[in-house]
Amino acid sequence: MKFILRILLSALAVVLLAKLLPGIGVDSYVTAIVVALVLGLLNFLVKPVLVILTLPVTLVTFGLFLLVINAIIILLADCFVTGFEVQSVLWAIVFSLLLSFLQSILFSILKEDKKK
């Protein structure tokens, strides 16, 4: 149940950012849900491989290269999902930063109080 809520909250964040950012486009709410699923899958499968392969560059740039890796993940999702459009790498970086920030806010709603 928590997984479905996380996907729906991620889709909500994708829709909100698509409305706010002119370089990002999402055709429908169903497309946003598919984008959330694809991003989750790419973050689970592809991102760890990219992080390991680019570890020296990431260390030299003090972790800032992770922004580029996140942009690559966003652009891969753009290639896989029809109806989701990212105009450039810069928009992918901005979208990635804002999506992470928005998801952290929305996911904090799902956290259970561990003191109970």
JSON list of N, CA and C in Angstrom, two decimals, residues 7 10 14 32-45 47 70 72-78 81 84 95 99 103:
[
{"chain": "A", "resi": 7, "resn": "ILE", "atom": "N", "xyz": [4.22, 6.02, -5.37]},
{"chain": "A", "resi": 7, "resn": "ILE", "atom": "CA", "xyz": [4.14, 6.21, -6.82]},
{"chain": "A", "resi": 7, "resn": "ILE", "atom": "C", "xyz": [3.16, 7.33, -7.16]},
{"chain": "A", "resi": 10, "resn": "SER", "atom": "N", "xyz": [4.69, 10.62, -6.25]},
{"chain": "A", "resi": 10, "resn": "SER", "atom": "CA", "xyz": [5.71, 10.97, -7.25]},
{"chain": "A", "resi": 10, "resn": "SER", "atom": "C", "xyz": [5.05, 11.47, -8.54]},
{"chain": "A", "resi": 14, "resn": "VAL", "atom": "N", "xyz": [5.47, 15.04, -10.40]},
{"chain": "A", "resi": 14, "resn": "VAL", "atom": "CA", "xyz": [5.79, 15.17, -11.83]},
{"chain": "A", "resi": 14, "resn": "VAL", "atom": "C", "xyz": [4.80, 16.11, -12.51]},
{"chain": "A", "resi": 32, "resn": "ALA", "atom": "N", "xyz": [2.02, 10.58, -16.17]},
{"chain": "A", "resi": 32, "resn": "ALA", "atom": "CA", "xyz": [2.79, 10.95, -14.98]},
{"chain": "A", "resi": 32, "resn": "ALA", "atom": "C", "xyz": [3.01, 9.73, -14.08]},
{"chain": "A", "resi": 33, "resn": "ILE", "atom": "N", "xyz": [2.01, 8.87, -13.97]},
{"chain": "A", "resi": 33, "resn": "ILE", "atom": "CA", "xyz": [2.16, 7.65, -13.17]},
{"chain": "A", "resi": 33, "resn": "ILE", "atom": "C", "xyz": [3.18, 6.72, -13.82]},
{"chain": "A", "resi": 34, "resn": "VAL", "atom": "N", "xyz": [3.13, 6.62, -15.15]},
{"chain": "A", "resi": 34, "resn": "VAL", "atom": "CA", "xyz": [4.11, 5.79, -15.86]},
{"chain": "A", "resi": 34, "resn": "VAL", "atom": "C", "xyz": [5.51, 6.37, -15.69]},
{"chain": "A", "resi": 35, "resn": "VAL", "atom": "N", "xyz": [5.64, 7.70, -15.75]},
{"chain": "A", "resi": 35, "resn": "VAL", "atom": "CA", "xyz": [6.94, 8.35, -15.54]},
{"chain": "A", "resi": 35, "resn": "VAL", "atom": "C", "xyz": [7.46, 8.05, -14.14]},
{"chain": "A", "resi": 36, "resn": "ALA", "atom": "N", "xyz": [6.59, 8.11, -13.15]},
{"chain": "A", "resi": 36, "resn": "ALA", "atom": "CA", "xyz": [7.00, 7.82, -11.77]},
{"chain": "A", "resi": 36, "resn": "ALA", "atom": "C", "xyz": [7.49, 6.37, -11.65]},
{"chain": "A", "resi": 37, "resn": "LEU", "atom": "N", "xyz": [6.78, 5.44, -12.29]},
{"chain": "A", "resi": 37, "resn": "LEU", "atom": "CA", "xyz": [7.20, 4.04, -12.27]},
{"chain": "A", "resi": 37, "resn": "LEU", "atom": "C", "xyz": [8.54, 3.83, -12.99]},
{"chain": "A", "resi": 38, "resn": "VAL", "atom": "N", "xyz": [8.68, 4.44, -14.15]},
{"chain": "A", "resi": 38, "resn": "VAL", "atom": "CA", "xyz": [9.92, 4.29, -14.92]},
{"chain": "A", "resi": 38, "resn": "VAL", "atom": "C", "xyz": [11.09, 4.92, -14.19]},
{"chain": "A", "resi": 39, "resn": "LEU", "atom": "N", "xyz": [10.89, 6.09, -13.59]},
{"chain": "A", "resi": 39, "resn": "LEU", "atom": "CA", "xyz": [11.96, 6.73, -12.83]},
{"chain": "A", "resi": 39, "resn": "LEU", "atom": "C", "xyz": [12.37, 5.87, -11.64]},
{"chain": "A", "resi": 40, "resn": "GLY", "atom": "N", "xyz": [11.40, 5.28, -10.97]},
{"chain": "A", "resi": 40, "resn": "GLY", "atom": "CA", "xyz": [11.72, 4.39, -9.85]},
{"chain": "A", "resi": 40, "resn": "GLY", "atom": "C", "xyz": [12.51, 3.18, -10.31]},
{"chain": "A", "resi": 41, "resn": "LEU", "atom": "N", "xyz": [12.11, 2.61, -11.43]},
{"chain": "A", "resi": 41, "resn": "LEU", "atom": "CA", "xyz": [12.81, 1.44, -11.97]},
{"chain": "A", "resi": 41, "resn": "LEU", "atom": "C", "xyz": [14.22, 1.80, -12.43]},
{"chain": "A", "resi": 42, "resn": "LEU", "atom": "N", "xyz": [14.37, 2.93, -13.12]},
{"chain": "A", "resi": 42, "resn": "LEU", "atom": "CA", "xyz": [15.70, 3.36, -13.57]},
{"chain": "A", "resi": 42, "resn": "LEU", "atom": "C", "xyz": [16.60, 3.71, -12.39]},
{"chain": "A", "resi": 43, "resn": "ASN", "atom": "N", "xyz": [16.04, 4.34, -11.37]},
{"chain": "A", "resi": 43, "resn": "ASN", "atom": "CA", "xyz": [16.83, 4.65, -10.17]},
{"chain": "A", "resi": 43, "resn": "ASN", "atom": "C", "xyz": [17.27, 3.38, -9.46]},
{"chain": "A", "resi": 44, "resn": "PHE", "atom": "N", "xyz": [16.47, 2.34, -9.54]},
{"chain": "A", "resi": 44, "resn": "PHE", "atom": "CA", "xyz": [16.80, 1.08, -8.87]},
{"chain": "A", "resi": 44, "resn": "PHE", "atom": "C", "xyz": [17.82, 0.27, -9.67]},
{"chain": "A", "resi": 45, "resn": "LEU", "atom": "N", "xyz": [17.69, 0.25, -11.00]},
{"chain": "A", "resi": 45, "resn": "LEU", "atom": "CA", "xyz": [18.53, -0.62, -11.83]},
{"chain": "A", "resi": 45, "resn": "LEU", "atom": "C", "xyz": [19.75, 0.08, -12.44]},
{"chain": "A", "resi": 47, "resn": "LYS", "atom": "N", "xyz": [20.89, 3.55, -12.05]},
{"chain": "A", "resi": 47, "resn": "LYS", "atom": "CA", "xyz": [21.65, 4.55, -11.31]},
{"chain": "A", "resi": 47, "resn": "LYS", "atom": "C", "xyz": [22.82, 3.96, -10.52]},
{"chain": "A", "resi": 70, "resn": "ASN", "atom": "N", "xyz": [21.65, 12.08, -12.37]},
{"chain": "A", "resi": 70, "resn": "ASN", "atom": "CA", "xyz": [20.19, 12.22, -12.23]},
{"chain": "A", "resi": 70, "resn": "ASN", "atom": "C", "xyz": [19.57, 12.77, -13.51]},
{"chain": "A", "resi": 72, "resn": "ILE", "atom": "N", "xyz": [20.73, 12.28, -16.51]},
{"chain": "A", "resi": 72, "resn": "ILE", "atom": "CA", "xyz": [20.75, 11.17, -17.47]},
{"chain": "A", "resi": 72, "resn": "ILE", "atom": "C", "xyz": [19.57, 10.24, -17.23]},
{"chain": "A", "resi": 73, "resn": "ILE", "atom": "N", "xyz": [19.26, 9.97, -15.97]},
{"chain": "A", "resi": 73, "resn": "ILE", "atom": "CA", "xyz": [18.11, 9.12, -15.63]},
{"chain": "A", "resi": 73, "resn": "ILE", "atom": "C", "xyz": [16.81, 9.77, -16.13]},
{"chain": "A", "resi": 74, "resn": "ILE", "atom": "N", "xyz": [16.67, 11.07, -15.94]},
{"chain": "A", "resi": 74, "resn": "ILE", "atom": "CA", "xyz": [15.48, 11.79, -16.40]},
{"chain": "A", "resi": 74, "resn": "ILE", "atom": "C", "xyz": [15.39, 11.73, -17.93]},
{"chain": "A", "resi": 75, "resn": "LEU", "atom": "N", "xyz": [16.51, 11.92, -18.61]},
{"chain": "A", "resi": 75, "resn": "LEU", "atom": "CA", "xyz": [16.50, 11.87, -20.07]},
{"chain": "A", "resi": 75, "resn": "LEU", "atom": "C", "xyz": [16.23, 10.46, -20.59]},
{"chain": "A", "resi": 76, "resn": "LEU", "atom": "N", "xyz": [16.68, 9.44, -19.87]},
{"chain": "A", "resi": 76, "resn": "LEU", "atom": "CA", "xyz": [16.33, 8.06, -20.24]},
{"chain": "A", "resi": 76, "resn": "LEU", "atom": "C", "xyz": [14.83, 7.82, -20.12]},
{"chain": "A", "resi": 77, "resn": "ALA", "atom": "N", "xyz": [14.25, 8.35, -19.05]},
{"chain": "A", "resi": 77, "resn": "ALA", "atom": "CA", "xyz": [12.79, 8.23, -18.87]},
{"chain": "A", "resi": 77, "resn": "ALA", "atom": "C", "xyz": [12.07, 8.96, -20.01]},
{"chain": "A", "resi": 78, "resn": "ASP", "atom": "N", "xyz": [12.63, 10.08, -20.46]},
{"chain": "A", "resi": 78, "resn": "ASP", "atom": "CA", "xyz": [12.06, 10.80, -21.58]},
{"chain": "A", "resi": 78, "resn": "ASP", "atom": "C", "xyz": [12.07, 9.94, -22.85]},
{"chain": "A", "resi": 81, "resn": "VAL", "atom": "N", "xyz": [9.28, 6.88, -22.22]},
{"chain": "A", "resi": 81, "resn": "VAL", "atom": "CA", "xyz": [7.86, 7.18, -22.01]},
{"chain": "A", "resi": 81, "resn": "VAL", "atom": "C", "xyz": [7.39, 8.19, -23.05]},
{"chain": "A", "resi": 84, "resn": "PHE", "atom": "N", "xyz": [5.98, 12.19, -22.29]},
{"chain": "A", "resi": 84, "resn": "PHE", "atom": "CA", "xyz": [6.82, 12.89, -21.33]},
{"chain": "A", "resi": 84, "resn": "PHE", "atom": "C", "xyz": [7.96, 13.51, -22.11]},
{"chain": "A", "resi": 95, "resn": "PHE", "atom": "N", "xyz": [14.68, 19.81, -13.19]},
{"chain": "A", "resi": 95, "resn": "PHE", "atom": "CA", "xyz": [13.58, 18.91, -12.86]},
{"chain": "A", "resi": 95, "resn": "PHE", "atom": "C", "xyz": [14.00, 17.90, -11.80]},
{"chain": "A", "resi": 99, "resn": "LEU", "atom": "N", "xyz": [12.27, 17.75, -8.27]},
{"chain": "A", "resi": 99, "resn": "LEU", "atom": "CA", "xyz": [11.54, 16.52, -8.01]},
{"chain": "A", "resi": 99, "resn": "LEU", "atom": "C", "xyz": [12.02, 15.88, -6.70]},
{"chain": "A", "resi": 103, "resn": "GLN", "atom": "N", "xyz": [9.55, 15.43, -3.62]},
{"chain": "A", "resi": 103, "resn": "GLN", "atom": "CA", "xyz": [9.31, 14.08, -3.12]},
{"chain": "A", "resi": 103, "resn": "GLN", "atom": "C", "xyz": [9.66, 13.96, -1.65]}
]
